Short mmCIF file of C-alpha atoms in Angstrom, two decimals:
data_model
loop_
_atom_site.label_atom_id
_atom_site.label_comp_id
_atom_site.label_asym_id
_atom_site.label_seq_id
_atom_site.Cartn_x
_atom_site.Cartn_y
_atom_site.Cartn_z
CA MET A 1 140.85 61.47 65.04
CA ASN A 2 143.89 62.60 64.05
CA ASN A 3 143.03 64.94 61.67
CA THR A 4 140.67 66.65 64.34
CA SER A 5 143.73 67.20 66.96
CA GLU A 6 145.82 69.05 64.33
CA ASN A 7 142.76 71.27 63.90
CA VAL A 8 142.54 71.86 67.73
CA ALA A 9 146.15 72.49 67.83
CA ALA A 10 145.84 75.62 65.77
CA TYR A 11 143.69 76.94 68.37
CA ASN A 12 145.50 78.94 71.34
CA PHE A 13 144.83 77.17 74.94
CA ALA A 14 141.53 77.71 75.90
CA TYR A 15 140.27 79.18 72.60
CA LEU A 16 140.54 82.89 73.07
CA ASP A 17 143.97 84.62 72.05
CA GLU A 18 146.32 86.20 74.82
CA GLN A 19 145.59 89.45 74.34
CA THR A 20 142.02 88.70 75.06
CA LYS A 21 142.42 86.77 77.56
CA ARG A 22 144.47 89.71 79.31
CA MET A 23 142.12 92.35 78.49
CA ILE A 24 139.28 90.12 80.38
CA ARG A 25 141.74 89.52 82.82
CA ARG A 26 141.96 93.19 83.48
CA ALA A 27 138.19 93.43 83.49
CA ILE A 28 138.11 90.94 86.18
CA LEU A 29 140.70 92.53 88.13
CA LYS A 30 138.53 95.93 88.10
CA GLY A 31 135.45 93.84 88.75
CA LEU A 32 137.14 92.20 91.90
CA ALA A 33 138.02 95.60 93.25
CA ILE A 34 134.95 97.05 92.68
CA PRO A 35 132.23 94.55 94.00
CA GLY A 36 129.22 94.35 92.08
CA TYR A 37 130.29 96.78 89.61
CA GLN A 38 129.96 95.98 85.77
CA VAL A 39 132.67 96.66 84.22
CA PRO A 40 132.32 96.87 80.15
CA PHE A 41 134.43 94.82 78.30
CA ALA A 42 134.91 94.07 74.37
CA SER A 43 133.31 90.66 74.49
CA ARG A 44 134.28 88.46 71.61
CA GLU A 45 132.36 86.46 69.00
CA MET A 46 132.45 82.94 70.60
CA PRO A 47 131.30 79.54 68.66
CA MET A 48 128.06 79.48 70.21
CA PRO A 49 124.97 81.54 70.22
CA TYR A 50 124.50 84.37 72.63
CA GLY A 51 122.39 83.11 75.23
CA TRP A 52 124.23 80.03 75.76
CA GLY A 53 126.78 81.27 77.83
CA THR A 54 129.29 83.38 75.90
CA GLY A 55 129.95 85.58 78.93
CA GLY A 56 130.53 82.52 81.20
CA VAL A 57 132.85 81.09 78.59
CA GLN A 58 135.13 83.94 77.99
CA LEU A 59 135.27 84.52 81.79
CA SER A 60 136.33 80.78 81.86
CA ALA A 61 138.74 80.82 79.17
CA ALA A 62 140.51 83.86 80.63
CA THR A 63 140.68 82.16 84.43
CA LEU A 64 141.35 78.55 83.34
CA THR A 65 145.49 77.25 83.86
CA PRO A 66 146.28 73.93 82.93
CA ASP A 67 146.22 72.48 85.86
CA ASP A 68 142.94 73.40 86.54
CA ARG A 69 139.97 71.28 86.74
CA LEU A 70 136.63 72.04 85.17
CA LYS A 71 132.98 71.45 86.25
CA VAL A 72 129.70 73.00 84.61
CA ILE A 73 126.61 73.36 85.59
CA ASP A 74 123.16 74.16 83.81
CA GLN A 75 120.43 74.48 85.95
CA GLY A 76 121.97 72.48 88.47
CA ALA A 77 122.50 69.50 85.99
CA ASP A 78 126.13 68.35 84.96
CA ASP A 79 124.39 65.94 81.89
CA THR A 80 122.28 68.58 80.09
CA THR A 81 123.12 70.03 76.79
CA ASN A 82 124.64 73.57 77.55
CA ALA A 83 126.65 72.03 80.54
CA VAL A 84 128.05 69.14 78.30
CA SER A 85 128.74 70.96 75.36
CA ILE A 86 130.90 73.62 77.12
CA ARG A 87 132.69 71.04 78.94
CA LYS A 88 133.60 69.20 75.78
CA PHE A 89 134.44 72.94 74.56
CA PHE A 90 137.27 73.59 77.34
CA GLU A 91 138.39 69.41 76.77
CA LYS A 92 139.11 70.14 73.45
CA THR A 93 140.23 73.37 73.13
CA ALA A 94 142.39 73.69 76.75
CA ARG A 95 142.69 69.88 77.01
CA ILE A 96 142.06 70.23 80.79
CA ALA A 97 140.47 67.86 83.07
CA THR A 98 136.99 68.18 84.22
CA THR A 99 134.70 66.75 86.67
CA GLU A 100 130.95 66.56 87.75
CA ARG A 101 131.91 66.82 91.49
CA THR A 102 131.73 70.35 93.16
CA GLN A 103 134.84 69.46 95.67
CA GLU A 104 137.09 68.29 92.76
CA ALA A 105 136.55 71.34 90.79
CA SER A 106 138.96 74.17 90.90
CA VAL A 107 136.89 76.50 88.36
CA ILE A 108 133.05 75.94 88.25
CA GLN A 109 130.78 77.39 85.23
CA THR A 110 127.52 77.89 86.26
CA ARG A 111 123.94 78.71 84.53
CA HIS A 112 121.37 79.70 87.12
CA ARG A 113 122.47 77.64 90.10
CA VAL A 114 124.77 77.68 93.05
CA PRO A 115 126.18 74.56 93.94
CA GLU A 116 124.66 72.69 97.48
CA THR A 117 127.92 71.99 98.66
CA PRO A 118 129.82 75.11 100.33
CA LEU A 119 132.63 76.41 97.97
CA THR A 120 136.39 76.77 99.17
CA GLU A 121 139.02 79.52 98.74
CA ASP A 122 140.39 77.14 95.90
CA GLN A 123 137.91 77.80 93.90
CA ILE A 124 136.22 79.95 91.25
CA LEU A 125 132.38 80.15 90.29
CA ILE A 126 131.75 81.69 87.17
CA TYR A 127 127.94 82.70 86.55
CA GLN A 128 126.33 82.87 83.06
CA VAL A 129 124.18 86.10 82.90
CA PRO A 130 122.06 87.18 80.14
CA ILE A 131 120.96 90.63 81.25
CA PRO A 132 123.27 91.91 83.89
CA GLU A 133 121.60 95.49 84.84
CA PRO A 134 119.23 94.78 87.30
CA LEU A 135 117.21 98.09 86.87
CA ARG A 136 116.71 97.54 83.10
CA PHE A 137 113.49 96.71 82.78
CA LEU A 138 112.44 99.79 85.13
CA GLU A 139 114.59 101.97 82.92
CA PRO A 140 115.26 101.26 79.67
CA SER A 141 118.21 103.73 79.34
CA GLU A 142 121.46 103.17 79.89
CA VAL A 143 122.84 106.41 80.36
CA GLU A 144 120.17 106.77 83.01
CA THR A 145 120.98 103.41 84.88
CA ARG A 146 124.70 104.10 85.13
CA LYS A 147 123.69 107.61 86.07
CA MET A 148 121.57 106.01 89.01
CA HIS A 149 124.53 103.29 89.84
CA GLU A 150 126.69 106.17 89.93
CA LEU A 151 124.96 108.29 92.66
CA SER A 152 123.20 105.14 94.30
CA GLU A 153 119.99 105.95 93.64
CA TYR A 154 118.13 102.80 93.95
CA GLY A 155 114.50 103.50 95.12
CA LEU A 156 113.56 102.11 91.64
CA MET A 157 114.78 98.43 92.66
CA HIS A 158 112.21 98.94 95.66
CA VAL A 159 109.27 99.69 93.11
CA LYS A 160 109.71 96.37 91.36
CA LEU A 161 109.38 94.92 94.73
CA TYR A 162 106.63 96.80 95.91
CA GLU A 163 104.47 96.30 92.57
CA ASP A 164 105.10 92.52 93.25
CA ILE A 165 103.27 93.14 96.86
CA ALA A 166 100.76 94.96 95.52
CA ARG A 167 99.57 92.44 92.90
CA HIS A 168 100.37 89.22 94.23
CA GLY A 169 100.30 90.20 98.00
CA HIS A 170 104.08 89.00 98.43
CA ILE A 171 107.58 89.62 96.88
CA ALA A 172 106.85 87.08 93.83
CA THR A 173 110.18 87.74 92.37
CA SER A 174 111.61 84.17 92.54
CA TYR A 175 114.97 84.20 90.28
CA ALA A 176 117.27 87.06 89.54
CA TYR A 177 116.30 88.53 92.74
CA PRO A 178 118.08 91.78 93.03
CA VAL A 179 120.69 92.37 95.85
CA GLN A 180 123.00 94.70 97.19
CA VAL A 181 126.66 94.30 97.36
CA GLU A 182 128.59 95.84 100.55
CA GLY A 183 126.20 98.61 101.00
CA ARG A 184 126.96 99.87 97.64
CA TYR A 185 126.21 98.63 94.22
CA VAL A 186 122.73 96.65 93.77
CA MET A 187 123.56 93.83 91.38
CA ASP A 188 121.80 91.21 89.52
CA PRO A 189 122.83 87.92 90.66
CA SER A 190 122.16 86.29 87.08
CA PRO A 191 118.70 83.93 87.17
CA ILE A 192 119.77 82.04 90.08
CA PRO A 193 116.80 80.96 92.46
CA LYS A 194 116.35 83.34 95.27
CA PHE A 195 117.19 80.43 97.29
CA ASP A 196 120.80 80.46 96.32
CA ASN A 197 120.90 84.47 97.30
CA PRO A 198 122.12 83.66 100.88
CA LYS A 199 125.06 81.63 99.41
CA LEU A 200 126.53 84.24 97.77
CA SER A 201 127.32 86.26 100.96
CA ASP A 202 130.29 85.58 102.52
CA CYS A 203 131.01 82.63 99.93
CA ALA A 204 134.97 81.67 100.46
CA ALA A 205 135.34 81.24 96.54
CA ILE A 206 135.85 84.16 94.05
CA GLN A 207 132.44 84.61 92.30
CA LEU A 208 132.45 86.23 88.60
CA PHE A 209 129.75 87.33 86.60
CA GLY A 210 130.15 87.36 82.49
CA ALA A 211 127.50 88.45 79.95
CA GLY A 212 128.53 88.08 76.48
CA ARG A 213 126.01 90.00 74.62
CA GLU A 214 125.74 92.73 77.03
CA GLN A 215 129.56 92.84 77.04
CA ARG A 216 129.82 93.38 80.91
CA ILE A 217 131.91 91.63 83.97
CA TYR A 218 131.32 91.88 87.38
CA ALA A 219 132.48 89.80 90.55
CA LEU A 220 132.16 89.24 94.18
CA PRO A 221 135.44 88.57 96.00
CA PRO A 222 135.50 86.14 98.80
CA HIS A 223 133.42 86.78 101.80
CA THR A 224 132.04 89.78 100.50
CA ARG A 225 128.68 90.60 102.35
CA VAL A 226 125.72 90.46 100.01
CA VAL A 227 122.16 91.46 100.95
CA SER A 228 118.81 90.77 99.36
CA LEU A 229 116.39 93.68 99.07
CA ASP A 230 113.36 93.63 101.00
CA PHE A 231 110.83 95.59 103.27
CA GLU A 232 111.07 95.69 106.72
CA ASP A 233 107.16 94.39 106.96
CA HIS A 234 108.14 91.74 103.94
CA PRO A 235 111.29 90.41 104.35
CA PHE A 236 113.52 88.23 102.28
CA ASP A 237 112.16 84.59 102.08
CA PRO A 238 114.54 82.22 100.33
CA SER A 239 111.75 79.88 99.52
CA LYS A 240 111.97 76.40 97.79
CA ALA A 241 109.25 73.63 97.12
CA ASP A 242 108.24 72.40 100.28
CA ALA A 243 108.92 68.51 99.87
CA PRO A 244 111.98 66.44 100.27
CA CYS A 245 114.07 65.27 97.42
CA ALA A 246 112.49 61.87 95.94
CA LEU A 247 115.84 60.36 95.14
CA CYS A 248 118.15 61.37 98.28
CA GLY A 249 115.36 62.56 100.83
CA ASP A 250 117.21 65.79 101.08
CA THR A 251 115.04 68.34 102.87
CA HIS A 252 117.42 71.21 102.82
CA SER A 253 118.38 71.18 98.80
CA TYR A 254 116.62 73.18 96.01
CA LEU A 255 114.25 71.05 94.10
CA ASP A 256 113.04 70.82 90.35
CA GLU A 257 109.83 69.59 90.23
CA VAL A 258 109.20 66.97 87.36
CA ILE A 259 105.84 66.16 85.91
CA THR A 260 105.93 62.27 85.28
CA ASP A 261 102.79 61.64 83.40
CA ASP A 262 99.74 63.66 81.81
CA ALA A 263 97.75 62.89 85.00
CA GLY A 264 99.33 65.37 86.91
CA THR A 265 101.88 62.96 88.66
CA ARG A 266 104.82 64.77 89.69
CA MET A 267 107.77 64.50 91.66
CA PHE A 268 110.46 66.75 93.58
CA VAL A 269 114.26 65.70 92.91
CA CYS A 270 117.54 67.40 93.64
CA SER A 271 117.90 70.44 90.98
CA ASP A 272 121.87 70.04 92.21
CA THR A 273 122.61 66.60 90.47
CA ASP A 274 126.21 65.72 91.90
CA HIS A 275 124.63 66.78 95.37
CA CYS A 276 122.09 64.23 94.85
CA GLN A 277 124.04 61.64 93.61
CA THR A 278 126.96 62.18 96.23
CA ARG A 279 124.07 61.43 98.97
CA ARG A 280 122.51 58.61 97.15
CA ALA A 281 126.17 57.04 97.08
CA ALA A 282 126.48 57.63 100.53
CA GLY A 283 123.30 55.37 101.49
CA HIS A 284 120.37 58.12 101.49
CA ASP A 285 117.48 57.69 100.03
CA LYS A 286 113.58 58.87 100.11
CA GLU A 287 113.09 57.22 103.09
CA ASP A 288 115.48 59.66 104.71
CA ALA A 289 113.12 62.46 104.93
CA ALA A 290 110.45 60.36 106.67
CA MET B 1 113.50 136.68 105.26
CA THR B 2 115.21 135.13 102.57
CA PRO B 3 113.76 134.51 99.00
CA LEU B 4 113.20 130.53 98.76
CA LEU B 5 114.38 131.43 95.21
CA ASP B 6 116.73 133.72 93.69
CA VAL B 7 117.19 133.75 89.78
CA ARG B 8 120.03 136.20 88.64
CA ALA B 9 120.25 137.01 84.87
CA ILE B 10 119.63 133.73 83.35
CA THR B 11 120.89 133.34 79.71
CA LYS B 12 120.60 130.19 77.46
CA THR B 13 121.22 130.18 73.77
CA TYR B 14 121.07 127.68 71.19
CA GLY B 15 123.64 128.14 68.61
CA ALA B 16 122.95 131.70 67.48
CA ARG B 17 119.01 131.68 68.39
CA ILE B 18 118.22 132.92 72.01
CA GLY B 19 116.25 130.84 74.30
CA CYS B 20 116.07 133.03 76.91
CA LYS B 21 118.27 136.41 77.93
CA ASP B 22 119.04 138.05 81.35
CA VAL B 23 116.15 136.71 83.06
CA GLY B 24 116.16 137.08 86.99
CA PHE B 25 113.65 137.20 89.80
CA THR B 26 113.11 136.46 93.16
CA LEU B 27 110.06 134.05 94.37
CA TRP B 28 109.18 134.12 98.05
CA PRO B 29 108.39 131.45 100.41
CA GLY B 30 104.20 130.56 99.59
CA GLU B 31 104.35 132.48 96.62
CA VAL B 32 102.97 131.47 93.18
CA MET B 33 104.77 132.76 90.05
CA GLY B 34 103.35 132.29 86.70
CA ILE B 35 105.28 132.85 83.53
CA VAL B 36 103.08 133.60 80.24
CA GLY B 37 104.48 133.90 76.52
CA GLU B 38 103.20 132.77 73.34
CA SER B 39 104.99 129.36 71.99
CA GLY B 40 108.91 129.74 71.41
CA SER B 41 109.43 132.94 73.98
CA GLY B 42 111.48 130.80 76.04
CA LYS B 43 109.31 129.80 79.05
CA SER B 44 109.97 126.28 78.77
CA THR B 45 113.90 127.07 78.43
CA LEU B 46 113.73 129.19 81.54
CA LEU B 47 111.91 126.46 83.68
CA GLY B 48 114.42 123.95 82.19
CA CYS B 49 117.12 126.12 83.68
CA LEU B 50 115.78 126.38 86.65
CA ALA B 51 115.05 122.95 87.18
CA GLY B 52 118.20 121.63 86.03
CA HIS B 53 117.10 120.18 83.24
CA LEU B 54 119.33 122.30 81.44
CA ALA B 55 122.75 124.21 81.82
CA PRO B 56 122.52 127.95 81.24
CA ASP B 57 125.03 129.99 79.43
CA THR B 58 124.87 132.61 82.33
CA GLY B 59 123.41 133.41 85.47
CA GLU B 60 122.78 132.04 89.16
CA VAL B 61 119.70 130.31 90.58
CA LEU B 62 120.02 130.57 94.33
CA PHE B 63 117.53 128.09 96.62
CA ASP B 64 117.41 128.50 99.68
CA THR B 65 118.50 124.96 101.23
CA ARG B 66 116.95 123.60 104.30
CA ILE B 67 120.49 122.95 105.66
CA ASP B 68 122.86 125.32 104.12
CA GLY B 69 120.81 128.12 103.28
CA PRO B 70 120.89 130.15 99.79
CA ARG B 71 123.10 128.04 97.22
CA ASP B 72 123.58 128.40 93.70
CA THR B 73 121.83 124.94 92.50
CA LEU B 74 124.05 125.25 89.00
CA THR B 75 127.09 124.61 90.79
CA MET B 76 126.04 122.04 93.07
CA SER B 77 127.27 118.34 92.30
CA GLU B 78 124.62 116.41 90.40
CA ALA B 79 124.02 113.97 93.20
CA GLU B 80 122.94 117.07 95.34
CA ARG B 81 120.72 118.58 92.63
CA ARG B 82 119.28 115.15 91.92
CA MET B 83 118.55 114.84 95.51
CA LEU B 84 116.88 118.21 95.67
CA ALA B 85 114.65 117.21 93.00
CA ARG B 86 113.25 114.17 94.55
CA THR B 87 112.67 116.08 98.10
CA ASP B 88 112.22 119.24 98.23
CA TRP B 89 111.45 120.17 94.31
CA ALA B 90 108.59 118.79 92.26
CA PHE B 91 108.17 118.94 88.46
CA VAL B 92 105.04 118.72 86.88
CA HIS B 93 105.36 117.98 83.22
CA GLN B 94 102.83 119.17 80.34
CA ASN B 95 102.52 115.51 79.06
CA ALA B 96 101.78 112.98 82.41
CA ARG B 97 103.12 110.59 80.25
CA ASP B 98 106.83 112.12 80.77
CA GLY B 99 106.44 112.19 84.78
CA LEU B 100 104.87 108.83 85.30
CA ARG B 101 106.23 105.39 85.01
CA MET B 102 103.66 103.83 82.67
CA GLY B 103 104.27 100.26 83.52
CA VAL B 104 104.15 100.93 87.10
CA SER B 105 100.89 101.05 89.15
CA ALA B 106 99.62 104.03 90.29
CA GLY B 107 100.35 103.42 93.89
CA GLY B 108 104.01 102.47 92.84
CA ASN B 109 104.37 105.82 91.25
CA VAL B 110 103.48 107.65 93.87
CA GLY B 111 105.59 105.70 96.22
CA GLU B 112 108.59 105.80 94.17
CA ARG B 113 109.69 109.23 95.32
CA LEU B 114 109.16 107.71 99.15
CA MET B 115 111.52 104.87 98.26
CA ALA B 116 113.69 107.03 96.79
CA VAL B 117 114.34 108.71 99.72
CA GLY B 118 114.82 105.52 102.03
CA ALA B 119 111.13 104.35 103.14
CA ARG B 120 111.63 100.64 103.48
CA ASN B 121 107.95 100.05 105.17
CA TYR B 122 105.79 98.59 102.39
CA GLY B 123 102.52 99.23 104.81
CA ASN B 124 103.74 102.86 105.29
CA ILE B 125 104.37 103.47 101.71
CA ARG B 126 101.02 102.07 100.53
CA ALA B 127 99.21 103.76 103.67
CA ARG B 128 100.66 107.49 102.40
CA ALA B 129 100.56 106.92 98.59
CA GLU B 130 96.73 106.17 99.60
CA ASP B 131 96.28 109.38 101.44
CA TRP B 132 97.79 111.15 98.57
CA LEU B 133 95.50 109.49 95.74
CA ASP B 134 92.86 110.32 97.93
CA ARG B 135 93.89 113.96 98.32
CA VAL B 136 94.07 114.35 94.41
CA GLU B 137 90.26 112.35 94.13
CA ILE B 138 91.62 108.99 92.88
CA THR B 139 89.82 106.32 94.57
CA ALA B 140 91.79 103.50 96.36
CA ASP B 141 90.01 101.16 94.02
CA ARG B 142 92.46 102.15 91.18
CA MET B 143 95.42 102.56 93.15
CA ASP B 144 96.59 99.15 91.65
CA ASP B 145 95.68 100.17 88.12
CA ARG B 146 98.67 101.58 85.59
CA PRO B 147 98.21 104.87 84.44
CA GLY B 148 97.42 103.74 80.90
CA ALA B 149 94.05 102.96 82.38
CA PHE B 150 93.61 105.96 83.51
CA SER B 151 91.89 109.44 81.62
CA GLY B 152 94.18 112.14 80.85
CA GLY B 153 92.82 114.40 83.82
CA MET B 154 93.50 111.43 86.10
CA GLN B 155 97.00 110.94 84.83
CA GLN B 156 97.63 114.59 85.40
CA ARG B 157 96.26 114.67 89.14
CA LEU B 158 98.36 111.34 89.77
CA GLN B 159 101.29 113.22 88.42
CA ILE B 160 100.77 116.01 90.74
CA ALA B 161 100.21 113.51 93.79
CA ARG B 162 103.63 111.81 92.67
CA ASN B 163 105.12 114.91 92.98
CA LEU B 164 103.95 116.48 96.30
CA VAL B 165 104.22 112.92 98.20
CA THR B 166 107.45 114.12 99.60
CA GLY B 167 106.18 117.85 100.80
CA PRO B 168 108.42 119.49 98.34
CA ARG B 169 108.91 123.06 99.23
CA LEU B 170 108.98 124.71 95.83
CA VAL B 171 106.87 123.07 92.74
CA PHE B 172 107.70 123.58 88.76
CA MET B 173 105.02 123.31 86.53
CA ASP B 174 105.02 123.21 82.55
CA GLU B 175 101.77 123.64 81.42
CA PRO B 176 99.72 121.84 83.81
CA THR B 177 96.42 122.05 82.12
CA GLY B 178 97.63 121.53 78.64
CA GLY B 179 95.57 118.87 76.51
CA LEU B 180 92.96 118.70 78.89
CA ASP B 181 89.40 119.66 78.24
CA VAL B 182 87.71 122.99 80.02
CA SER B 183 85.79 121.18 83.10
CA VAL B 184 88.91 118.72 83.60
CA GLN B 185 91.02 121.94 83.41
CA ALA B 186 88.75 123.93 86.23
CA ARG B 187 88.76 120.63 88.65
CA LEU B 188 92.40 120.47 88.36
CA LEU B 189 93.03 123.97 88.84
CA ASP B 190 90.78 124.07 91.78
CA LEU B 191 92.72 120.89 93.12
CA LEU B 192 96.16 122.61 92.69
CA ARG B 193 94.68 126.32 93.98
CA GLY B 194 93.85 124.05 97.03
CA LEU B 195 97.24 122.06 97.34
CA VAL B 196 99.54 125.40 97.03
CA ARG B 197 97.57 127.26 99.93
CA GLN B 198 97.05 124.19 102.28
CA MET B 199 100.62 123.26 101.90
CA GLY B 200 102.07 126.51 101.72
CA LEU B 201 103.79 125.76 98.26
CA SER B 202 105.83 128.03 96.30
CA ALA B 203 105.42 127.33 92.56
CA VAL B 204 106.68 128.65 89.23
CA ILE B 205 103.93 127.67 86.46
CA VAL B 206 104.63 128.25 82.87
CA THR B 207 101.87 128.21 80.67
CA HIS B 208 99.95 129.90 77.59
CA ASP B 209 96.74 129.97 79.72
CA LEU B 210 95.90 133.33 81.20
CA ALA B 211 93.13 132.13 82.83
CA VAL B 212 95.44 129.65 84.88
CA VAL B 213 97.67 132.35 86.28
CA ARG B 214 94.50 134.48 86.85
CA LEU B 215 93.39 131.88 89.22
CA LEU B 216 96.95 130.20 90.32
CA ALA B 217 99.88 132.68 90.37
CA ASP B 218 100.56 135.77 92.84
CA ARG B 219 102.95 137.46 90.31
CA LEU B 220 103.26 137.23 86.94
CA MET B 221 106.36 137.63 84.29
CA VAL B 222 105.31 138.19 80.49
CA MET B 223 107.85 136.63 78.02
CA LYS B 224 108.46 137.38 74.39
CA ASP B 225 111.17 136.42 72.15
CA GLY B 226 113.52 135.17 75.31
CA HIS B 227 112.81 138.46 77.13
CA VAL B 228 110.99 139.33 80.12
CA VAL B 229 109.00 142.05 78.91
CA GLU B 230 106.83 142.96 81.85
CA GLN B 231 106.10 141.72 85.07
CA GLY B 232 104.04 142.96 88.27
CA LEU B 233 101.22 141.60 90.47
CA THR B 234 98.64 139.04 88.55
CA ASP B 235 95.86 141.53 88.65
CA GLN B 236 98.02 144.48 87.93
CA VAL B 237 99.38 143.00 84.82
CA LEU B 238 96.30 141.49 83.20
CA ASP B 239 94.15 144.46 84.18
CA ASP B 240 96.24 147.15 83.46
CA PRO B 241 98.77 145.93 80.97
CA GLN B 242 101.25 148.55 79.62
CA HIS B 243 103.85 146.41 77.07
CA GLY B 244 102.32 146.21 73.52
CA TYR B 245 102.55 142.64 73.78
CA THR B 246 100.75 142.25 76.90
CA GLN B 247 98.12 144.02 75.57
CA LEU B 248 97.68 142.07 72.67
CA LEU B 249 97.82 138.81 74.56
CA VAL B 250 95.40 139.73 76.91
CA SER B 251 93.15 141.32 74.25
CA SER B 252 93.58 137.62 72.36
CA VAL B 253 91.50 135.93 74.87
CA LEU B 254 88.25 134.72 73.57
CA GLN B 255 84.93 136.01 75.50
CA VAL B 256 82.58 133.34 75.86
#
């Protein structure tokens, strides 16, 4: 135990060295100044594989102060591998307090969900982003996509939605649903369900997006207008499973479908574990919905 | 009347080698200009310079824009030039794959230009795409297929529909019939001729196929080694070639 803490003391606060954190903070400030614009930054190797949130971790490391309280969400849950290991990482390298409660946290790193509890001015929400470029699967050239952002040529984004409707009869994109920020940049909101898209708009908290492998940071300052793209005759629909939560009975939260046996039995439960627990502690249960 | 396109002294060199040298012509509304010449004569370089794909070393390309009248497209901002390229201009590539999005259905390919200029009503976009596919003889049941499932001739017709859907005034075509067999070529030419006449399009067609220009072009320009060696009315140039190279070109056509 002693040995471990000595090793930890050899790390700078929150793992990254101060110069790196300054570099990342500069990128964050630039991102906040140009909402939705992807700022390139010199992403560092982190002690975890790409795809596990290296972008988000670097943003957290650059944002955390010793007084902060960190919450980490993985697909809405606080208790899955990704969330637990990132939380432990900062407990160890920054020795900061952590929490599972959304209200108590000052910095929230999230993978693919926005908390159900509305965020406040005192909070920062950090998203882990795999592919920051919303146009990537339509236009493989980075030179070309940057040019398209520069000139606001976003017709191609609607081609993707057109293809969805032509093939499925409705816009079948259900996560990483493209948004336009303040009428300017089209942005990938990271693979959050489209149910969460409306929460991005006019959010009181600062929202930061980090893609470690792709070396991009982008940001939404508080109360930024974010609009999900759609067609006049096929408007955006933030859909979710049409059921109440089987544990807390909430009819308004985003639900995970859990298969409970091999005979097709299933249950729907809140994806946001903190939200569900808070409701159950307050005496709500599945009878609520009825 | 103002010419639609006024090209003045375009020169493009690749290092010491000449792409095209001192080329100039005027294109009037509704006119089709053919550019012929052998491989390496600078046809495609010239077309690239006109369409804004290449930056020529010297010269001017004055296009009669709808709002501001004649403007030099080479000194325009890139945003303006790209706007022209998806509204008033069209570019038909020799290889349909260069001009199409192969991962997107035929309807999406045609609709892209509409969406690029701000169309946001799915029903309208689809209706116009269907109308255009019909005009180029692609049936509505192939609308949701990807271009990869189409034959070469269909791909080329799809590319034409995709380009013409926004009602451009000037079409650049680079060997539009290249790589197609003769019967498909004939149908494509027939279609193109109909569309050009019906929509009153102006076009610049680059080809090495004299039959194509005979059918489509009003005027003809013959290029060799980057220079224009002869130009005039199509029939005049083809039936009474003056320059030695043109005579050679005309006599090289195989008679069946």
